[in-house]
Coordinates of C-alpha atoms in Angstrom, one line a residue:
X160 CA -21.1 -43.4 7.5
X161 CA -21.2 -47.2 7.1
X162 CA -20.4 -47.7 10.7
X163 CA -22.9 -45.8 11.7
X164 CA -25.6 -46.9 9.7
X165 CA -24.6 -50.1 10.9
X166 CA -24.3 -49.1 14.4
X167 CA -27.6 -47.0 14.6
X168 CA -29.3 -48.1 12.2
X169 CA -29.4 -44.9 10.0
X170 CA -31.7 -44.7 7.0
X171 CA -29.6 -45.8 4.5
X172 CA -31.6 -43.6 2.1
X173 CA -30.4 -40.3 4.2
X174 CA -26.7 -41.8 4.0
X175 CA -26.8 -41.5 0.1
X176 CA -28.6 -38.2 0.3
X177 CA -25.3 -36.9 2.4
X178 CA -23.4 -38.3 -0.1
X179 CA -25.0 -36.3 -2.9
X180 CA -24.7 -33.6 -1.0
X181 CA -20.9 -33.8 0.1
X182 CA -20.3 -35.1 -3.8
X183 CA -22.3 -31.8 -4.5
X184 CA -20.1 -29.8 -2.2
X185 CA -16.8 -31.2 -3.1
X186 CA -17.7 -29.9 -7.0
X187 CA -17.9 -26.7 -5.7
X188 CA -14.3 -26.0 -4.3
X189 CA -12.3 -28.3 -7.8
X190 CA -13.8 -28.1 -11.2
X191 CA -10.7 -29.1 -13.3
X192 CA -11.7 -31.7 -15.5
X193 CA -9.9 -34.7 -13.4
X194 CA -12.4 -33.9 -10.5
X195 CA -15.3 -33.3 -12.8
X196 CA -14.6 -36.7 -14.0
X197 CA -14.5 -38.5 -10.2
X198 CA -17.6 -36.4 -9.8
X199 CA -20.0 -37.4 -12.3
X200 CA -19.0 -41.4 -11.6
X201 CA -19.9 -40.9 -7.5
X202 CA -23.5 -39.4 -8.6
X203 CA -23.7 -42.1 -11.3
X204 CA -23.4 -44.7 -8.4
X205 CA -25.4 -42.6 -5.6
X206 CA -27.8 -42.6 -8.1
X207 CA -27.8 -46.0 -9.0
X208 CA -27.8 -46.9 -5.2
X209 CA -31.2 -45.0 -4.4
X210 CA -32.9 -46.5 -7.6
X211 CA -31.8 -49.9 -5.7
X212 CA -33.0 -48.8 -2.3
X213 CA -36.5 -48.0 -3.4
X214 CA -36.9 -51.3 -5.6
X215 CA -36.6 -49.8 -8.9
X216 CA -38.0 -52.3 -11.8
X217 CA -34.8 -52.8 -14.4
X218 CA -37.5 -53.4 -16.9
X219 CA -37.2 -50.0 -18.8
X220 CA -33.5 -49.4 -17.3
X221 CA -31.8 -49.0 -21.2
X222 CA -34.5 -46.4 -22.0
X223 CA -33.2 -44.5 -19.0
X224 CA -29.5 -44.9 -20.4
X225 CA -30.4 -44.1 -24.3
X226 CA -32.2 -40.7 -22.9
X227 CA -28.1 -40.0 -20.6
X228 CA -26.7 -40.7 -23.6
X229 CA -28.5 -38.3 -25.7
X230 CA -27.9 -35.9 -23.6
X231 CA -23.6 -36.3 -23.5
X232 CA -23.2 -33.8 -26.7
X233 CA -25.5 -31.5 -25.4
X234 CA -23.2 -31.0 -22.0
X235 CA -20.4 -31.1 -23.5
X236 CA -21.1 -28.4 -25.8
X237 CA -22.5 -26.4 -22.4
X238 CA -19.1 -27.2 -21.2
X239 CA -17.4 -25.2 -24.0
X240 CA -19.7 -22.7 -24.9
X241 CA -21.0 -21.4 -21.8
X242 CA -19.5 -19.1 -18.8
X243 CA -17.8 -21.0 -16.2
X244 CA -17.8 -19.9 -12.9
X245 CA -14.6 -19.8 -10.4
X246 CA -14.0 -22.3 -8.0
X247 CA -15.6 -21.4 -4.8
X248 CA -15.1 -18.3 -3.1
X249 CA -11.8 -18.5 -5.7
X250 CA -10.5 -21.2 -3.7
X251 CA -7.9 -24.0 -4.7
X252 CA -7.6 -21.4 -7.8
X253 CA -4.2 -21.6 -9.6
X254 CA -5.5 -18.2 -11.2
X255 CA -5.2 -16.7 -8.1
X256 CA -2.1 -15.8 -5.8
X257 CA -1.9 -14.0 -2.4
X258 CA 0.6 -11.0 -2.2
X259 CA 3.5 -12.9 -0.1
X260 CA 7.1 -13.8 -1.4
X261 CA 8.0 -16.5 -3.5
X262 CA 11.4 -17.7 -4.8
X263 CA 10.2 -18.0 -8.3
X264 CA 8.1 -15.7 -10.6
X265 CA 6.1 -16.7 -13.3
X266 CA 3.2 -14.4 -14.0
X267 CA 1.6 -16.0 -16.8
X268 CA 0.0 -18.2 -14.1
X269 CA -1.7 -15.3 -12.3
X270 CA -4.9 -13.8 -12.8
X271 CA -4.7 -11.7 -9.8
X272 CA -3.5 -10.8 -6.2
X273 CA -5.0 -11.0 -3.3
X274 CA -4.0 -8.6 -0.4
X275 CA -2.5 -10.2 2.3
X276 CA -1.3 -8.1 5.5
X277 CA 0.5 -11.3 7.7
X278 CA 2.7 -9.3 9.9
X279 CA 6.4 -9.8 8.6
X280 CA 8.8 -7.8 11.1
X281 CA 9.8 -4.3 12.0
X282 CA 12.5 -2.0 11.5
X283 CA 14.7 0.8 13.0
X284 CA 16.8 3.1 12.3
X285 CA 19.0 5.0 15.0
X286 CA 18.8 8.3 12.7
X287 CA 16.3 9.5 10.3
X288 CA 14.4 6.8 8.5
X289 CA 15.7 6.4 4.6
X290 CA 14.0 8.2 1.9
X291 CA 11.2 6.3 0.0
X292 CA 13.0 6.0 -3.4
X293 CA 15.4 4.1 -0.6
X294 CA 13.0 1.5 1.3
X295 CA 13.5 -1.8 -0.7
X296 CA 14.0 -4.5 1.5
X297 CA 15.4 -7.2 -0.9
X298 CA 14.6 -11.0 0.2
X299 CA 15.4 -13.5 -3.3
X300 CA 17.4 -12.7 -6.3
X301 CA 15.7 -14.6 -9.2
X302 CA 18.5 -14.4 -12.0
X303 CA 17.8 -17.5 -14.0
X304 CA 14.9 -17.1 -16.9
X305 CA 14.0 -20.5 -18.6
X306 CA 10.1 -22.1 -19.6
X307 CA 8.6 -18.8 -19.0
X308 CA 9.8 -18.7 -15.0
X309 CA 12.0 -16.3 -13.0
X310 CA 13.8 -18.6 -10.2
X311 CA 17.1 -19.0 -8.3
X312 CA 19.6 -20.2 -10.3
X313 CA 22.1 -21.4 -7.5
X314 CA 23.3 -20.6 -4.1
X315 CA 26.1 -18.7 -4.3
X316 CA 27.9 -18.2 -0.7
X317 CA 30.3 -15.2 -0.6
X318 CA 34.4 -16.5 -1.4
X319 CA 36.1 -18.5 2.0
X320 CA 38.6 -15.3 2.3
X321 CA 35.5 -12.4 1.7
X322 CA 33.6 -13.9 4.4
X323 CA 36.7 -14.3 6.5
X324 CA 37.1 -10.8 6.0
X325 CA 33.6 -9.9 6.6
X326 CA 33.7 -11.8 10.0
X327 CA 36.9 -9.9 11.0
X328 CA 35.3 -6.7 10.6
X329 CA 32.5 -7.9 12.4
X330 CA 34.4 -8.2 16.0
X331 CA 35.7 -5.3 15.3
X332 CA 32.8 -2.8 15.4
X333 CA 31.2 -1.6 17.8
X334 CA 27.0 -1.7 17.2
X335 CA 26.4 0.4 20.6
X336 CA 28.2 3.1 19.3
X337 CA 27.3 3.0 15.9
X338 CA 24.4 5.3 14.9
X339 CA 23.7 4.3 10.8
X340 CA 22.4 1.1 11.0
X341 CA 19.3 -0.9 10.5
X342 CA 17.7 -3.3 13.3
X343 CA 15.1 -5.5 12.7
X344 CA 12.8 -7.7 14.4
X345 CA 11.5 -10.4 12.2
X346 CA 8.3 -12.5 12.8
X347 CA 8.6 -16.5 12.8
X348 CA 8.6 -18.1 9.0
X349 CA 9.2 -20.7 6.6
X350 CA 11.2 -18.3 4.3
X351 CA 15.3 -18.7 5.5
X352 CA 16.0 -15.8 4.1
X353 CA 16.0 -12.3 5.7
X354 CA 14.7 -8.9 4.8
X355 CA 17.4 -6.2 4.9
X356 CA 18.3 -3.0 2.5
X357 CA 21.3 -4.8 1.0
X358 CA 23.8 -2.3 2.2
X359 CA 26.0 -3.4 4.9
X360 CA 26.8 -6.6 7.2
X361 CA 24.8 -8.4 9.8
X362 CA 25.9 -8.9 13.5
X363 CA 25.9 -12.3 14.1
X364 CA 27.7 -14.7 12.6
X365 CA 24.7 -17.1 11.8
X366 CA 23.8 -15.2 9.5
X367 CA 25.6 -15.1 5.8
X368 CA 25.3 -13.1 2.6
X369 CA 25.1 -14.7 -0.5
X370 CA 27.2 -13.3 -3.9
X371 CA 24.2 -12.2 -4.8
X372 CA 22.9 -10.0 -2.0
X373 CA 21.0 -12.2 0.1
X374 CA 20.6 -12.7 3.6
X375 CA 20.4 -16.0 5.1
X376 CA 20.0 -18.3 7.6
X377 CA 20.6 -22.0 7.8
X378 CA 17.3 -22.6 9.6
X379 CA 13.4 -21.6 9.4
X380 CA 12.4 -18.9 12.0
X381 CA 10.7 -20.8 15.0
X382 CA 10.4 -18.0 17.0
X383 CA 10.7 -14.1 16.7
X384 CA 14.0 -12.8 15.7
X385 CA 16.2 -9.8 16.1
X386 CA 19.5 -8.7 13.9
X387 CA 21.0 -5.4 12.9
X388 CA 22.6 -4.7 9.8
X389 CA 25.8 -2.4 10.4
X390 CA 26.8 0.3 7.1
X391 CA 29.7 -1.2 6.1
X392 CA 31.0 -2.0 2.3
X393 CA 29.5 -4.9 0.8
X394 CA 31.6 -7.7 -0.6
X395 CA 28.6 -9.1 -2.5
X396 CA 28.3 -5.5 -4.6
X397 CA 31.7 -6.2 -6.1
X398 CA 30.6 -9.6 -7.8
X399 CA 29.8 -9.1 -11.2
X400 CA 27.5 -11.0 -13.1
X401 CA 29.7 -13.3 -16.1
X402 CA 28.0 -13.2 -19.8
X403 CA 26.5 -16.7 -19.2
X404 CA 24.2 -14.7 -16.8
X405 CA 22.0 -12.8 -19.1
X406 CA 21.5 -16.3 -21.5
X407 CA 17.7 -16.6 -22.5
X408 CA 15.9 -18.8 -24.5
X409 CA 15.2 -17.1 -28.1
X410 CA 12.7 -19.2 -28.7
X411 CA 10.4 -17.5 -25.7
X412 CA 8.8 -14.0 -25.9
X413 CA 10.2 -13.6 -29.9
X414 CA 8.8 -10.1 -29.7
X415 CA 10.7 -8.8 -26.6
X416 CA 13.8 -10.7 -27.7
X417 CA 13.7 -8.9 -31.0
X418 CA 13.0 -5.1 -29.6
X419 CA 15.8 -6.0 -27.0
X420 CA 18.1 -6.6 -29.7
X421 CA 17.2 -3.6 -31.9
X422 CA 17.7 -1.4 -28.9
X423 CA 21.4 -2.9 -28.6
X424 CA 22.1 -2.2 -32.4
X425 CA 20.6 1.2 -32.3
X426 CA 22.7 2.5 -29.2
X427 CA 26.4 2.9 -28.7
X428 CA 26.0 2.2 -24.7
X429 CA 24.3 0.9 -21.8
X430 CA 22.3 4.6 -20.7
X431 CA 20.9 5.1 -23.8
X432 CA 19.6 1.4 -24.1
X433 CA 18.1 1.9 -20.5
X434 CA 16.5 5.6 -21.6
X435 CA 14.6 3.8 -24.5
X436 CA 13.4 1.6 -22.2
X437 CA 11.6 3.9 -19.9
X438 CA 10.3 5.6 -22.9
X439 CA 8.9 2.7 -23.9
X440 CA 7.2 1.8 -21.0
X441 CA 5.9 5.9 -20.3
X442 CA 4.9 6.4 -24.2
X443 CA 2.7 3.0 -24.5
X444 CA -0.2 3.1 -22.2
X445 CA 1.4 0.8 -19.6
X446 CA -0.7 0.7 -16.3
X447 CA -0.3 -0.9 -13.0
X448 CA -3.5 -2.9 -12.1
X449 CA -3.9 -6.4 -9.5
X450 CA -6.4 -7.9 -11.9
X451 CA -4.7 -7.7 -15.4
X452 CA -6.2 -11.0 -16.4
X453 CA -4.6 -14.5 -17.1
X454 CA -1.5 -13.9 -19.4
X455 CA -0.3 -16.3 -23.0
X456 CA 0.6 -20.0 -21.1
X457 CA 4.1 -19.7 -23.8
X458 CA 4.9 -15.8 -24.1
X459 CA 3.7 -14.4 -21.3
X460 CA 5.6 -11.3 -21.5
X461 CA 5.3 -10.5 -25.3
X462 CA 1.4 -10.8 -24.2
X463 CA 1.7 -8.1 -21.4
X464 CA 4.4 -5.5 -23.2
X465 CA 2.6 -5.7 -27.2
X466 CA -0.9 -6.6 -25.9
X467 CA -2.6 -6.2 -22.5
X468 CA 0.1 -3.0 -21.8
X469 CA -1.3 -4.2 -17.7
X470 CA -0.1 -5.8 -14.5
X471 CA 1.7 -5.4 -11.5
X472 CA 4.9 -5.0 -10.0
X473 CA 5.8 -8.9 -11.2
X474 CA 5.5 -8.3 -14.8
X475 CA 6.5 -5.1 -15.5
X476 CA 10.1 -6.2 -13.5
X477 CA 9.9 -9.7 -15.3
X478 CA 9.7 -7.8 -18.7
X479 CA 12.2 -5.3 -18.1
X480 CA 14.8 -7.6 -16.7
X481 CA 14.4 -9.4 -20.0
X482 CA 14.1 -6.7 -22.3
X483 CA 17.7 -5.8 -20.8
X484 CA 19.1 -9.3 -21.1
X485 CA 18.4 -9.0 -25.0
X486 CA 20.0 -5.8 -25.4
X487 CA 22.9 -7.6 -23.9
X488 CA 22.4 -5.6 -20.1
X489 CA 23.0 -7.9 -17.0
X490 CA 19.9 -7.9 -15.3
X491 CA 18.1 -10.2 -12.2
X492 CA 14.6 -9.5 -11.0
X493 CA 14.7 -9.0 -6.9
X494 CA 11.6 -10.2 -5.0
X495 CA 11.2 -8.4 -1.4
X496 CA 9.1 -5.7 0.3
X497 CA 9.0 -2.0 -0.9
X498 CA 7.8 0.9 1.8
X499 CA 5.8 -0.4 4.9
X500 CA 3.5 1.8 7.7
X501 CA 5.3 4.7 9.6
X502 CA 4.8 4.0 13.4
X503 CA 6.0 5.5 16.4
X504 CA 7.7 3.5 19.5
X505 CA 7.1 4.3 22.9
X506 CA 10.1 6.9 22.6
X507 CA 7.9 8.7 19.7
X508 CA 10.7 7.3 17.7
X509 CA 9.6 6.4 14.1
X510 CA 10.0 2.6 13.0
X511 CA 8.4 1.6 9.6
X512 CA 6.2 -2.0 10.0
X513 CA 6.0 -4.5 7.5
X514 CA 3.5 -6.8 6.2
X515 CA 2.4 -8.7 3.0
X516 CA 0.9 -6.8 1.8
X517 CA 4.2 -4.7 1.1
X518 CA 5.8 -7.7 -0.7
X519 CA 6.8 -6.4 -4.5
X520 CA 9.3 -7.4 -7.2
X521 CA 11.8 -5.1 -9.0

């Protein structure tokens, strides 16, 4: 703007005002109190600048700055006292969170989802396509719980002589001739790990499964992919989690920690914890919304099972997952894609399509 105004001799009036305005405008889109702060000091000078620009006497300047001053209480207690809108069109909102994958949860940061339908791949089947209660298509494996957050603990390949097995089976089927298996056609991503049901092994090489079920791939898609995942047994289903798997923190979610434990000292196995858990969840006026609100910073789950009873896919497998650690269950949250849209090919041959919108956690 300064070159300009120099260069064209631009109002330097107008150049403030579009400075008020874009100071204005900025407010609108970040109004944590960092931004508020930067803010209030640009109109302070912009201000200052156009009471210089149209000669402004300093003579009764202090009155000017005793009346501001006066003033400070009274906006701060606006500040606390009255409703504050969102951000902008909810932009730059941490409250906020499109429906997409992500390789940790934590859903005491989220307010609510918003739906997002980015294409994320296709897939066949050579025979009939699975049954719903069967269409999870499992991505991340979150199976470490610390500071209120869901993530990756570490990236466990499979053992030198499983994979070396796994690779021998591999040349030895034939996918032609094969008629259970899965093929997919996966859009170009950031995410390097792939979508599949979990049950079988992939045909190339390139691609590995982790200990814990994932699929991988070394690099970020660049451009669309294909792979088919052949029914074969899984050498990643017969790794079983150790007991320094389900540690948590006692000192989170006190109230789910305790029920946990009670159901472990009431029941003599594993079933009959896992049946008091369902009734708990059917027998307390649970329900399944995308706006449940913004969750306790510190016990986010205690808040959503013993007080707001409402959420989405994220808490209700966050809680459980826990719940089952403190009865002494092994238990990992997956993050993936659940169901997708029935199409037909150009053979009339049904395929199911995936988007964001399918992304879910269980």
């Amino acid at each position: 703007i300064k070159i300009i105004e120099v260069k064209n001799l631009i109002n330097t009036k107008n150049s403030v005002i579009f400075l008020l305005i874009s100071t204005g405008l900025s407010s609108l889109f970040s109004q944590n109190i960092f931004s508020n702060i930067i803010h209030i000091i640009c109109c302070f000078l912009l201000i200052y600048s156009l009471l210089i620009h149209n000669n402004f006497k300093g003579k009764i300047i202090y009155k000017q700055f005793i009346i501001i001053i006066s003033f400070i209480p009274l906006t701060f207690l606006t500040y606390i006292y009255l409703p504050k809108v969102n951000p902008w069109l909810g932009l730059n909102s941490n409250l906020t969170n499109e429906i997409g994958l992500n390789n940790k949860l934590k859903p005491g940061d989220i307010s609510s989802l918003v739906q997002n339908e980015e294409l994320v791949g296709r897939v066949f089947f050579k025979d009939s396509l699975p049954k719903p209660k069967d269409r999870y298509w499992r991505v991340y494996v979150l199976d470490k719980f610390k500071n209120g957050t869901w993530e990756v603990s570490q990236f466990n390949q499979l053992k030198k002589k499983e994979k070396e097995k796994q690779n021998e089976n591999l040349k030895t089927l034939n996918f032609s001739k094969n008629r259970n298996h899965e093929k997919w056609i996966l859009e170009p991503n950031y995410i390097k790990k792939l979508p599949w049901s979990g049950d079988g092994i992939p045909n190339k090489e390139k691609l590995d499964i982790s200990s814990k079920g994932t699929l991988f791939i070394s690099e970020p898609l660049k451009q669309r992919m294909q792979y088919q995942i052949i029914k074969k047994s899984n050498f990643w289903r017969k790794s079983f989690p150790k007991l320094s798997d389900i540690e948590i923190e006692s000192k989170e979610n006190k109230l789910l920690s305790d029920l946990g434990q009670k159901w472990f000292n009431e029941s003599s196995n594993a079933e009959e914890i896992i049946s008091k858990a369902k009734l708990f969840f059917r027998e307390n006026g649970f329900k399944y919304t995308s706006r449940p609100g913004k969750m306790s910073k510190f016990n986010q789950y205690d808040d959503f099972l013993f007080n707001k009873k409402s959420g989405f896919c994220e808490h209700f497998a966050g809680s459980f997952s826990l719940l089952m650690r403190s009865a002494n269950i092994p238990s990992r949250v997956v993050v993936g894609y659940q169901g997708g849209q029935i199409l037909k090919n150009a053979q009339q041959k049904d395929y199911i399509l995936i988007d964001n919108s399918y992304a879910h956690a269980w």
